[in-house]
CSV table of N, CA and C in Angstrom, one decimal:
chain,number,residue,atom,x,y,z
A,247,MET,N,-25.5,19.6,14.4
A,247,MET,CA,-24.3,19.0,14.7
A,247,MET,C,-24.4,17.5,15.4
A,248,SER,N,-23.9,16.5,14.9
A,248,SER,CA,-24.1,15.3,15.7
A,248,SER,C,-22.8,14.9,16.5
A,249,ASP,N,-22.9,14.0,17.4
A,249,ASP,CA,-21.7,13.6,18.3
A,249,ASP,C,-21.0,12.4,17.5
A,250,THR,N,-21.5,11.9,16.5
A,250,THR,CA,-21.1,10.7,15.8
A,250,THR,C,-19.9,11.0,14.9
A,251,GLU,N,-18.9,10.2,14.9
A,251,GLU,CA,-17.7,10.4,14.1
A,251,GLU,C,-17.7,9.6,12.8
A,252,THR,N,-17.5,10.2,11.6
A,252,THR,CA,-17.5,9.1,10.4
A,252,THR,C,-16.0,9.0,10.0
A,253,LYS,N,-15.7,7.7,9.8
A,253,LYS,CA,-14.5,7.3,9.5
A,253,LYS,C,-14.3,7.0,7.9
A,254,PRO,N,-13.3,7.5,7.4
A,254,PRO,CA,-13.2,7.4,5.9
A,254,PRO,C,-13.1,5.9,5.7
A,255,SER,N,-13.5,5.6,4.5
A,255,SER,CA,-13.5,4.0,4.1
A,255,SER,C,-12.5,4.1,3.0
A,256,ASN,N,-11.8,2.9,2.9
A,256,ASN,CA,-10.9,2.5,1.9
A,256,ASN,C,-11.6,2.4,0.5
A,257,GLN,N,-11.1,2.7,-0.5
A,257,GLN,CA,-11.8,2.4,-1.9
A,257,GLN,C,-11.7,1.0,-2.2
A,258,ASP,N,-10.6,0.4,-1.8
A,258,ASP,CA,-10.3,-1.1,-2.3
A,258,ASP,C,-11.1,-2.1,-1.2
A,259,GLY,N,-11.6,-1.5,-0.2
A,259,GLY,CA,-12.2,-2.4,0.8
A,259,GLY,C,-11.3,-3.2,1.8
A,260,GLY,N,-10.1,-3.0,1.7
A,260,GLY,CA,-9.0,-3.7,2.5
A,260,GLY,C,-8.4,-2.7,3.6
A,261,ASP,N,-8.0,-3.2,4.7
A,261,ASP,CA,-7.2,-2.4,5.5
A,261,ASP,C,-5.7,-2.7,5.4
A,262,LYS,N,-5.0,-1.9,5.0
A,262,LYS,CA,-3.5,-2.0,4.7
A,262,LYS,C,-2.7,-1.5,5.8
A,263,LYS,N,-1.9,-2.4,6.2
A,263,LYS,CA,-1.1,-2.0,7.4
A,263,LYS,C,0.5,-2.1,7.1
A,264,ASP,N,1.2,-1.2,7.7
A,264,ASP,CA,2.7,-1.4,7.5
A,264,ASP,C,3.2,-2.8,7.5
A,265,GLY,N,3.9,-3.1,6.8
A,265,GLY,CA,4.6,-4.3,6.8
A,265,GLY,C,3.7,-5.5,6.0
A,266,GLU,N,2.6,-5.2,5.5
A,266,GLU,CA,1.9,-6.1,4.7
A,266,GLU,C,2.6,-6.3,3.3
A,267,TYR,N,2.5,-7.5,2.8
A,267,TYR,CA,3.1,-7.7,1.4
A,267,TYR,C,1.9,-7.6,0.3
A,268,ILE,N,2.6,-7.2,-0.9
A,268,ILE,CA,1.7,-7.3,-2.1
A,268,ILE,C,2.5,-8.1,-3.0
A,269,LYS,N,1.5,-8.9,-4.1
A,269,LYS,CA,2.1,-9.7,-5.0
A,269,LYS,C,2.2,-9.1,-6.3
A,270,LEU,N,3.2,-9.1,-7.0
A,270,LEU,CA,3.5,-8.4,-8.3
A,270,LEU,C,3.8,-9.7,-9.2
A,271,LYS,N,3.3,-9.3,-10.5
A,271,LYS,CA,3.6,-10.4,-11.6
A,271,LYS,C,4.2,-9.4,-12.7
A,272,VAL,N,5.4,-9.5,-13.1
A,272,VAL,CA,6.2,-8.7,-14.2
A,272,VAL,C,6.1,-9.8,-15.3
A,273,ILE,N,5.7,-9.2,-16.4
A,273,ILE,CA,5.6,-9.9,-17.6
A,273,ILE,C,6.4,-9.2,-18.6
A,274,GLY,N,7.6,-10.1,-19.2
A,274,GLY,CA,8.7,-9.4,-19.9
A,274,GLY,C,8.1,-9.4,-21.4
A,275,GLN,N,9.0,-8.8,-22.4
A,275,GLN,CA,8.4,-8.7,-23.8
A,275,GLN,C,8.4,-10.2,-24.3
A,276,ASP,N,9.0,-11.0,-23.7
A,276,ASP,CA,9.2,-12.3,-24.4
A,276,ASP,C,8.1,-13.1,-23.8
A,277,SER,N,7.0,-12.7,-23.0
A,277,SER,CA,6.1,-13.3,-22.6
A,277,SER,C,6.6,-13.9,-21.2
A,278,SER,N,7.7,-13.9,-20.6
A,278,SER,CA,8.1,-14.5,-19.4
A,278,SER,C,7.5,-13.9,-18.1
A,279,GLU,N,7.1,-14.6,-17.2
A,279,GLU,CA,6.5,-14.1,-16.0
A,279,GLU,C,7.5,-14.3,-14.9
A,280,ILE,N,7.6,-13.3,-14.1
A,280,ILE,CA,8.3,-13.4,-12.8
A,280,ILE,C,7.5,-12.8,-11.7
A,281,HIS,N,7.3,-13.6,-10.7
A,281,HIS,CA,6.5,-13.0,-9.5
A,281,HIS,C,7.3,-12.5,-8.4
A,282,PHE,N,6.9,-11.5,-7.7
A,282,PHE,CA,7.5,-10.8,-6.6
A,282,PHE,C,6.5,-10.8,-5.5
A,283,LYS,N,7.0,-10.9,-4.3
A,283,LYS,CA,6.2,-10.6,-3.0
A,283,LYS,C,6.8,-9.6,-2.3
A,284,VAL,N,6.5,-8.4,-2.3
A,284,VAL,CA,7.2,-7.3,-1.5
A,284,VAL,C,6.3,-6.5,-0.8
A,285,LYS,N,7.0,-5.8,0.3
A,285,LYS,CA,6.3,-5.0,1.1
A,285,LYS,C,6.1,-3.6,0.4
A,286,MET,N,5.1,-2.8,0.9
A,286,MET,CA,4.6,-1.7,0.4
A,286,MET,C,5.7,-0.6,0.7
A,287,THR,N,6.3,-0.8,1.5
A,287,THR,CA,7.5,0.1,1.8
A,287,THR,C,8.8,-0.1,1.0
A,288,THR,N,8.8,-1.2,-0.1
A,288,THR,CA,10.2,-1.5,-0.5
A,288,THR,C,10.3,-0.4,-1.6
A,289,HIS,N,11.5,-0.1,-1.9
A,289,HIS,CA,11.8,0.9,-2.8
A,289,HIS,C,11.8,0.2,-4.4
A,290,LEU,N,11.3,1.0,-5.1
A,290,LEU,CA,11.3,0.5,-6.7
A,290,LEU,C,12.6,0.2,-7.1
A,291,LYS,N,13.6,0.8,-6.7
A,291,LYS,CA,15.0,0.5,-7.3
A,291,LYS,C,15.4,-0.9,-6.9
A,292,LYS,N,15.1,-1.4,-5.5
A,292,LYS,CA,15.4,-2.6,-5.2
A,292,LYS,C,14.7,-3.6,-6.0
A,293,LEU,N,13.4,-3.3,-6.4
A,293,LEU,CA,12.5,-4.4,-7.2
A,293,LEU,C,13.1,-4.4,-8.6
A,294,LYS,N,13.5,-3.3,-9.1
A,294,LYS,CA,14.2,-3.3,-10.4
A,294,LYS,C,15.5,-4.0,-10.5
A,295,GLU,N,16.3,-3.9,-9.4
A,295,GLU,CA,17.6,-4.6,-9.5
A,295,GLU,C,17.4,-6.0,-9.3
A,296,SER,N,16.5,-6.3,-8.5
A,296,SER,CA,15.9,-8.0,-8.5
A,296,SER,C,15.6,-8.5,-9.6
A,297,TYR,N,14.7,-7.7,-10.5
A,297,TYR,CA,14.4,-8.3,-11.7
A,297,TYR,C,15.4,-8.3,-12.7
A,298,SER,N,16.3,-7.5,-12.7
A,298,SER,CA,17.4,-7.5,-13.7
A,298,SER,C,18.3,-8.6,-13.4
A,299,GLN,N,18.5,-9.0,-12.3
A,299,GLN,CA,19.2,-10.2,-11.8
A,299,GLN,C,18.7,-11.6,-12.1
A,300,ARG,N,17.4,-11.6,-12.1
A,300,ARG,CA,16.7,-12.9,-12.6
A,300,ARG,C,16.5,-13.1,-14.1
A,301,GLN,N,17.0,-12.1,-14.8
A,301,GLN,CA,16.8,-12.3,-16.3
A,301,GLN,C,17.9,-13.1,-16.7
A,302,VAL,N,17.8,-13.9,-17.8
A,302,VAL,CA,18.6,-14.8,-18.2
A,302,VAL,C,19.5,-14.4,-19.5
């Protein structure tokens, strides 16, 4: 047994903290693109409502 402690590494190589944003690109059936910048803690319902309001 050793005294060194191994820390788990993230698969994506980045350190994600609460409050960080992610960028999403939603492509509609008509090839229209809408970009969103949301926090990781944002509920999917809120994203879907925002998407439906932006549709023409």
